[in-house]
Amino acid sequence: MGEFEVHRVRFFGLVPAGVRCLACHPRGARLALARTDGAVEVYNFAANYFQEKVIPGHEARSVESLCWAAGDRLFGAGLGGDITEYDLPALSAARGVDGGGGPIWSMAANGTGTQLAIGCEDGSVKIFQVVPGGIQFERNLDRRKGRVLCLSWHPSGTHIVAGSVDFFRVIDVTSGQTVQRIMVNHQVEKAKRECVVWAIALLSSGTVVSADSFGRVQFWDWEQGALAESHTISTSAVLSLAVSEREDSIVVGTSTGATYQLQLLPVKLGGPEKRWVRTKPFQFHSHDVRAVAHSPTALISGGLDAQLVIRPLMEKVQRKGYDAVLRKFTFPHRRLVSCARKARLLLFQFSQYLELWRLGSTEETGKDGEVLPLCRMPEHLVQLKSKGPEHIYCSCISPCGTWVGYSTASRFQLYRVCCDGDSVSLRKV
């Protein structure tokens, strides 16, 4: 084996964007993920959970919620107030519709995928019809004071539950009126502090599951307006919640980076009565777990530490193998570094700019594994900022080091690297 140098690069200051929301495909074959920089990723479960698609972010497009509808159509909504449909084959945002209620905090599709409900800053819940080629506004439901932070449809599509600050309400979809309004902080001693309902779910039995900023997961009989069960999961806020398809398992994420599973288990072995029991805690994240999903065979969580964690449920895995392995997606699955070997240059890609560095050099020789002293330190040559709100999708430097190119979703830019002694500049072509 020939001699070669290994450069230990510690000057690439990349900070990956955190995970903001997740949406599991109803058939469980795909997972959509949105990050805090507006980028959307699609993972395919069919072949060992690989990253299938990446739609680059946009400065004017935040994504607070994702959902699948009408088969394989993916929709996103955010604080910009628009509902965006993504063109997955073209890897772009295909079309957008103004929600008409200010910033959108939450969005959910009904069981058949034919309708979208959005929760807005002005306290309104709006229904949109999913039609070929886009979506159409259908009608407004009962509006109340307070932003709608979370939404959930009943599996039959007859009711919607909407969570806000200090309360949640159940809305009859046919009449558009609120049929029940339940306060969630009436049993808290420190009631002067706001109780934020961060996540909510409406089960087929009529039970409402709420997760709030007091660290509780509560189960409500909404018709009676009564609290059936309450579980204090954490001393900090519970930020996210997801229910399994069979409605016998729930996964929640907290602001401490921990995720918990609750299961519906018999009180007595073989008995008909069942209760929710917290069964499994997991500590895979270092920051807020803002998004969770529940696939048929795994618990999925995404945190502000940029990690996507997929933990298989061992009782659901048929045989040992790749399906039973814990997966952590920590680093971006794209090439963000390119090298010009002849010119000893490195190009680093960030969301809105590029950095060009010259590698350090040494005149010493040594044995395998030895760290050699540098006679010339690595040098930051140029920072190239991208114009416009679109994020950089890909970039490259030529092997000779004289050309640099990058692309966004709609344009391509090419620059010539001009060297004048030790100084380097870029000239647009």
XYZ file of C-alpha atoms in Angstrom:
429
model
C 0.000 0.000 0.000
C 1.383 3.388 -1.017
C 2.083 6.351 1.228
C -0.617 8.954 1.702
C -1.537 11.831 4.013
C -4.691 11.940 6.128
C -5.958 15.463 6.861
C -7.961 15.833 10.054
C -10.450 18.572 9.164
C -11.875 20.283 12.226
C -12.809 23.618 10.713
C -16.098 22.662 9.019
C -18.523 24.423 11.366
C -21.738 22.797 10.181
C -24.751 23.010 12.514
C -27.452 20.590 11.235
C -31.022 21.848 11.317
C -33.285 20.298 13.947
C -36.305 18.128 13.211
C -39.543 20.117 13.424
C -42.275 17.631 12.432
C -42.833 14.087 11.142
C -45.586 12.457 9.101
C -45.804 8.698 8.678
C -47.518 7.486 5.517
C -50.867 5.788 6.317
C -49.601 2.562 4.773
C -46.362 2.806 6.753
C -44.020 2.701 3.759
C -42.664 6.261 3.913
C -41.787 8.918 6.466
C -41.803 12.655 5.722
C -39.626 14.906 7.859
C -39.392 18.712 8.011
C -36.467 20.575 9.520
C -36.241 23.990 11.135
C -34.628 25.477 8.007
C -37.661 24.523 5.885
C -36.096 21.486 4.199
C -38.309 18.418 3.712
C -36.932 14.871 3.556
C -38.646 11.594 2.655
C -37.394 8.267 4.035
C -38.377 4.919 2.558
C -38.956 2.074 5.006
C -38.998 -0.616 2.329
C -35.215 -0.915 2.002
C -33.607 -0.415 5.384
C -34.876 3.124 5.978
C -32.920 5.022 3.330
C -33.295 8.717 2.557
C -35.224 8.765 -0.704
C -35.763 12.483 -1.402
C -34.640 15.903 -0.148
C -36.486 19.138 -0.955
C -34.213 22.090 -0.078
C -35.342 24.762 2.341
C -36.457 28.315 1.694
C -36.048 31.389 3.896
C -39.689 32.400 3.430
C -41.115 28.916 4.024
C -41.296 27.474 7.519
C -42.890 24.067 8.029
C -44.793 23.536 11.279
C -46.835 20.554 10.135
C -46.744 17.834 7.460
C -49.374 15.329 6.378
C -50.027 12.789 3.633
C -53.340 12.963 1.780
C -55.037 11.442 -1.269
C -52.554 8.609 -1.534
C -48.985 9.778 -1.999
C -49.536 13.551 -1.975
C -47.556 15.459 0.668
C -48.693 18.787 2.126
C -46.952 21.190 4.487
C -48.041 24.308 6.360
C -46.210 26.862 8.473
C -45.999 30.308 9.986
C -45.998 31.941 6.558
C -49.717 31.198 6.404
C -49.615 29.059 3.242
C -50.487 25.423 2.609
C -47.866 23.976 0.262
C -48.071 20.825 -1.805
C -44.732 19.241 -2.643
C -43.869 17.828 -6.042
C -41.925 14.758 -4.960
C -40.668 13.696 -8.427
C -39.381 17.235 -9.118
C -38.122 17.792 -5.541
C -39.782 21.192 -5.233
C -42.731 23.036 -3.768
C -45.343 22.668 -6.479
C -48.061 25.103 -5.400
C -49.230 27.069 -2.388
C -52.618 28.301 -1.139
C -53.137 31.048 1.448
C -54.803 29.635 4.553
C -56.553 32.931 5.267
C -56.079 32.835 9.037
C -52.539 34.087 9.564
C -49.724 31.763 10.641
C -50.674 28.071 10.532
C -49.646 26.092 13.628
C -51.174 22.713 12.856
C -52.623 20.651 10.034
C -54.220 17.195 9.803
C -55.881 15.085 7.116
C -59.029 13.046 7.654
C -59.002 9.251 7.524
C -59.771 9.068 3.805
C -57.267 11.774 2.855
C -59.875 13.885 1.056
C -59.933 16.848 3.466
C -57.335 18.943 5.282
C -57.990 20.829 8.513
C -55.676 23.668 9.564
C -55.381 25.474 12.889
C -54.535 29.154 12.618
C -53.185 32.009 14.704
C -56.576 33.778 14.780
C -58.235 30.790 16.503
C -60.008 29.491 13.421
C -60.144 25.941 12.092
C -60.549 25.765 8.322
C -61.415 22.841 6.061
C -59.872 22.418 2.605
C -60.923 19.864 0.004
C -58.147 17.875 -1.681
C -58.846 17.917 -5.429
C -56.792 16.866 -8.467
C -54.111 19.482 -9.036
C -54.383 21.208 -5.648
C -56.729 22.028 -2.775
C -59.859 24.191 -2.489
C -61.186 26.090 0.507
C -64.385 24.472 1.744
C -65.511 26.304 4.895
C -64.678 27.744 8.305
C -65.508 25.928 11.513
C -66.392 27.622 14.805
C -63.801 30.240 15.707
C -62.673 30.851 19.290
C -60.039 33.064 20.867
C -56.534 31.587 21.043
C -54.215 30.060 18.464
C -54.873 26.442 17.497
C -51.615 24.616 18.255
C -52.671 21.039 17.454
C -55.426 19.182 15.606
C -56.746 15.657 15.271
C -59.597 14.084 13.308
C -61.841 11.329 14.560
C -61.178 8.247 12.361
C -64.757 8.486 11.054
C -64.274 12.141 10.069
C -67.263 13.388 12.100
C -65.384 15.433 14.708
C -62.177 17.422 15.091
C -60.416 18.144 18.364
C -58.338 21.345 18.540
C -55.850 22.174 21.307
C -54.963 25.701 22.455
C -53.607 27.402 25.584
C -55.426 26.221 28.757
C -58.147 24.312 26.883
C -59.125 22.112 23.979
C -62.426 21.866 22.154
C -64.290 19.272 20.125
C -65.924 20.502 16.901
C -68.717 18.798 14.984
C -67.609 18.847 11.343
C -71.139 18.705 9.903
C -72.527 21.694 11.836
C -69.184 23.446 12.264
C -69.992 24.209 15.917
C -68.041 23.521 19.093
C -69.839 20.772 21.017
C -67.454 20.583 23.998
C -64.832 22.864 25.551
C -62.626 21.426 28.298
C -60.171 23.328 30.495
C -56.963 21.375 31.137
C -55.465 23.475 33.954
C -58.330 23.454 36.475
C -56.665 20.763 38.617
C -53.243 22.426 38.714
C -52.224 24.218 41.898
C -50.197 26.785 39.983
C -53.099 27.632 37.721
C -51.779 31.146 37.179
C -49.232 29.631 34.807
C -50.520 28.909 31.310
C -50.986 25.269 30.364
C -50.170 24.803 26.679
C -51.748 21.827 24.907
C -48.880 20.928 22.569
C -50.281 17.717 21.063
C -53.654 16.000 20.918
C -55.315 12.891 19.481
C -58.937 11.783 19.113
C -59.353 8.002 19.288
C -62.097 5.980 17.621
C -63.604 5.239 21.060
C -64.196 8.963 21.574
C -61.341 9.356 24.059
C -59.261 12.529 23.703
C -55.540 12.220 24.532
C -53.797 15.511 25.356
C -50.135 16.322 26.035
C -49.355 19.621 27.770
C -46.631 21.890 29.076
C -47.049 20.562 32.640
C -45.580 17.219 31.553
C -48.880 15.333 31.575
C -50.556 12.920 29.189
C -54.280 12.938 29.953
C -57.212 10.875 28.713
C -60.622 12.573 28.538
C -64.205 11.485 27.972
C -65.184 14.463 25.870
C -68.919 13.723 25.828
C -69.041 13.919 29.652
C -66.270 16.510 29.837
C -64.540 14.347 32.452
C -60.919 13.325 33.017
C -60.560 9.528 32.838
C -56.806 9.105 33.393
C -53.799 11.357 33.960
C -50.136 10.381 33.712
C -47.370 12.794 34.744
C -44.675 11.770 32.295
C -42.041 14.419 32.961
C -41.234 17.487 35.052
C -40.963 19.435 31.788
C -43.292 19.858 28.834
C -44.593 17.014 26.679
C -44.228 18.411 23.164
C -45.364 15.661 20.787
C -47.665 12.656 20.660
C -48.449 9.873 18.194
C -50.867 6.935 18.344
C -50.454 3.529 16.724
C -52.868 2.389 14.025
C -54.487 -0.118 16.400
C -54.755 2.590 19.108
C -53.142 0.359 21.741
C -49.799 2.206 21.946
C -48.787 5.856 22.273
C -45.367 7.488 21.993
C -44.664 10.962 23.415
C -41.645 13.270 23.284
C -40.556 15.747 25.964
C -38.434 18.881 26.211
C -35.736 16.959 28.123
C -34.935 14.816 25.075
C -36.673 11.719 26.459
C -39.393 9.713 24.721
C -41.908 7.473 26.459
C -44.268 4.731 25.380
C -47.698 4.108 26.892
C -49.570 0.892 26.206
C -53.178 -0.153 26.732
C -52.908 -3.252 28.933
C -55.424 -5.403 30.864
C -55.785 -4.587 34.559
C -55.998 -8.323 35.266
C -54.481 -11.006 33.084
C -57.150 -12.059 30.604
C -59.647 -9.553 32.005
C -61.764 -7.204 29.882
C -60.851 -3.983 31.709
C -57.817 -2.147 30.332
C -55.818 0.895 31.414
C -53.019 2.959 29.938
C -49.635 2.159 31.461
C -46.299 3.875 30.864
C -44.040 1.011 29.834
C -40.821 2.163 28.178
C -38.688 5.330 28.570
C -35.926 6.117 26.051
C -33.226 8.802 26.200
C -31.864 9.145 22.672
C -31.921 12.952 22.261
C -30.116 15.813 23.951
C -32.686 18.533 23.124
C -36.435 18.963 22.645
C -38.214 16.085 20.923
C -40.517 18.184 18.760
C -41.859 15.326 16.638
C -42.744 11.653 17.069
C -44.398 9.053 14.836
C -45.668 5.529 15.406
C -45.216 3.060 12.546
C -46.596 -0.497 12.741
C -43.200 -1.838 13.851
C -41.241 1.075 15.339
C -41.251 4.247 17.459
C -39.806 7.218 15.562
C -38.615 10.471 17.103
C -36.956 13.644 15.846
C -35.312 16.300 17.994
C -33.801 19.743 17.800
C -30.429 17.989 18.070
C -31.053 17.095 14.383
C -31.205 13.344 15.083
C -33.834 11.040 13.647
C -34.128 7.915 15.802
C -36.010 4.776 14.754
C -36.442 2.234 17.537
C -38.025 -1.072 16.441
C -40.678 -2.644 18.654
C -39.204 -6.065 19.311
C -42.601 -7.678 19.825
C -43.574 -6.566 16.290
C -40.404 -7.752 14.543
C -40.838 -11.200 13.054
C -37.174 -12.173 12.890
C -33.790 -10.868 13.920
C -31.888 -8.838 11.347
C -31.765 -5.286 10.065
C -35.417 -4.737 11.026
C -34.530 -5.194 14.694
C -31.652 -2.688 14.796
C -31.872 0.753 16.408
C -31.125 3.459 13.837
C -29.840 6.979 14.396
C -29.655 9.382 11.470
C -27.269 12.020 12.784
C -25.443 13.500 9.811
C -26.901 14.839 6.545
C -27.131 12.166 3.850
C -25.792 14.507 1.180
C -22.326 15.456 0.051
C -21.563 18.799 1.687
C -17.769 18.730 1.170
C -15.932 18.573 -2.159
C -12.191 18.475 -2.705
C -9.791 19.746 -5.371
C -6.883 17.375 -4.906
C -4.377 19.110 -7.194
C -4.987 22.562 -5.723
C -5.380 21.245 -2.141
C -8.683 23.101 -1.748
C -11.853 22.149 0.149
C -15.326 23.542 -0.544
C -17.841 23.445 2.332
C -21.569 23.800 1.686
C -23.922 25.546 4.114
C -27.570 26.413 3.587
C -26.967 29.924 2.186
C -23.238 30.221 1.575
C -20.100 28.316 0.586
C -16.661 28.398 2.183
C -13.407 27.750 0.310
C -10.428 26.576 2.370
C -6.843 25.664 1.575
C -5.502 22.599 3.342
C -2.531 22.854 5.674
C 0.797 21.240 4.793
C 3.760 19.656 6.528
C 7.383 18.975 5.631
C 7.843 16.204 8.183
C 7.568 12.460 7.680
C 6.655 9.830 10.207
C 5.344 6.381 10.914
C 1.802 5.178 10.452
C -0.611 6.870 12.832
C 1.700 9.705 13.881
C 0.377 13.295 13.973
C 2.790 15.520 12.035
C 3.356 19.212 12.870
C 2.117 21.696 10.260
C 4.380 24.204 8.638
C 1.371 25.925 7.088
C -2.004 26.105 8.831
C -5.347 25.631 7.006
C -6.477 28.927 5.490
C -9.985 30.298 4.966
C -9.890 31.841 1.499
C -13.380 32.946 0.416
C -16.973 32.932 1.608
C -19.517 32.946 -1.235
C -23.063 33.939 -0.244
C -26.057 32.815 -2.265
C -28.479 35.532 -3.319
C -32.201 35.048 -2.811
C -34.249 33.082 -0.282
C -33.628 29.610 -1.734
C -31.176 27.351 0.060
C -28.236 25.747 -1.724
C -29.069 22.211 -2.819
C -25.700 21.004 -4.132
C -22.212 22.334 -4.872
C -18.856 21.213 -6.241
C -15.320 22.373 -6.987
C -13.451 21.107 -10.042
C -10.498 18.706 -9.493
C -8.072 21.384 -10.698
C -9.532 23.936 -8.278
C -10.309 26.605 -10.889
C -14.128 26.279 -11.015
C -16.816 26.409 -8.325
C -20.483 25.764 -9.006
C -23.622 25.499 -6.915
C -27.322 25.049 -7.513
C -30.592 25.948 -5.800
C -34.028 24.637 -6.710
C -34.382 27.103 -9.598
C -30.936 28.330 -10.703
C -27.321 27.313 -11.243
C -24.280 29.547 -10.623
C -20.724 29.040 -11.909
C -17.639 30.911 -10.670
C -13.999 30.919 -11.718
C -11.400 30.766 -8.949
C -8.832 33.518 -9.546
C -5.491 33.228 -7.731
C -3.231 36.257 -7.300
C -0.292 35.155 -5.188
C -1.673 34.062 -1.824
C -5.029 35.843 -2.317
C -7.969 34.065 -3.925
C -11.171 35.555 -5.354
C -14.210 34.271 -7.266
C -15.429 35.730 -10.532
C -18.954 34.951 -11.724
C -19.244 33.389 -15.154
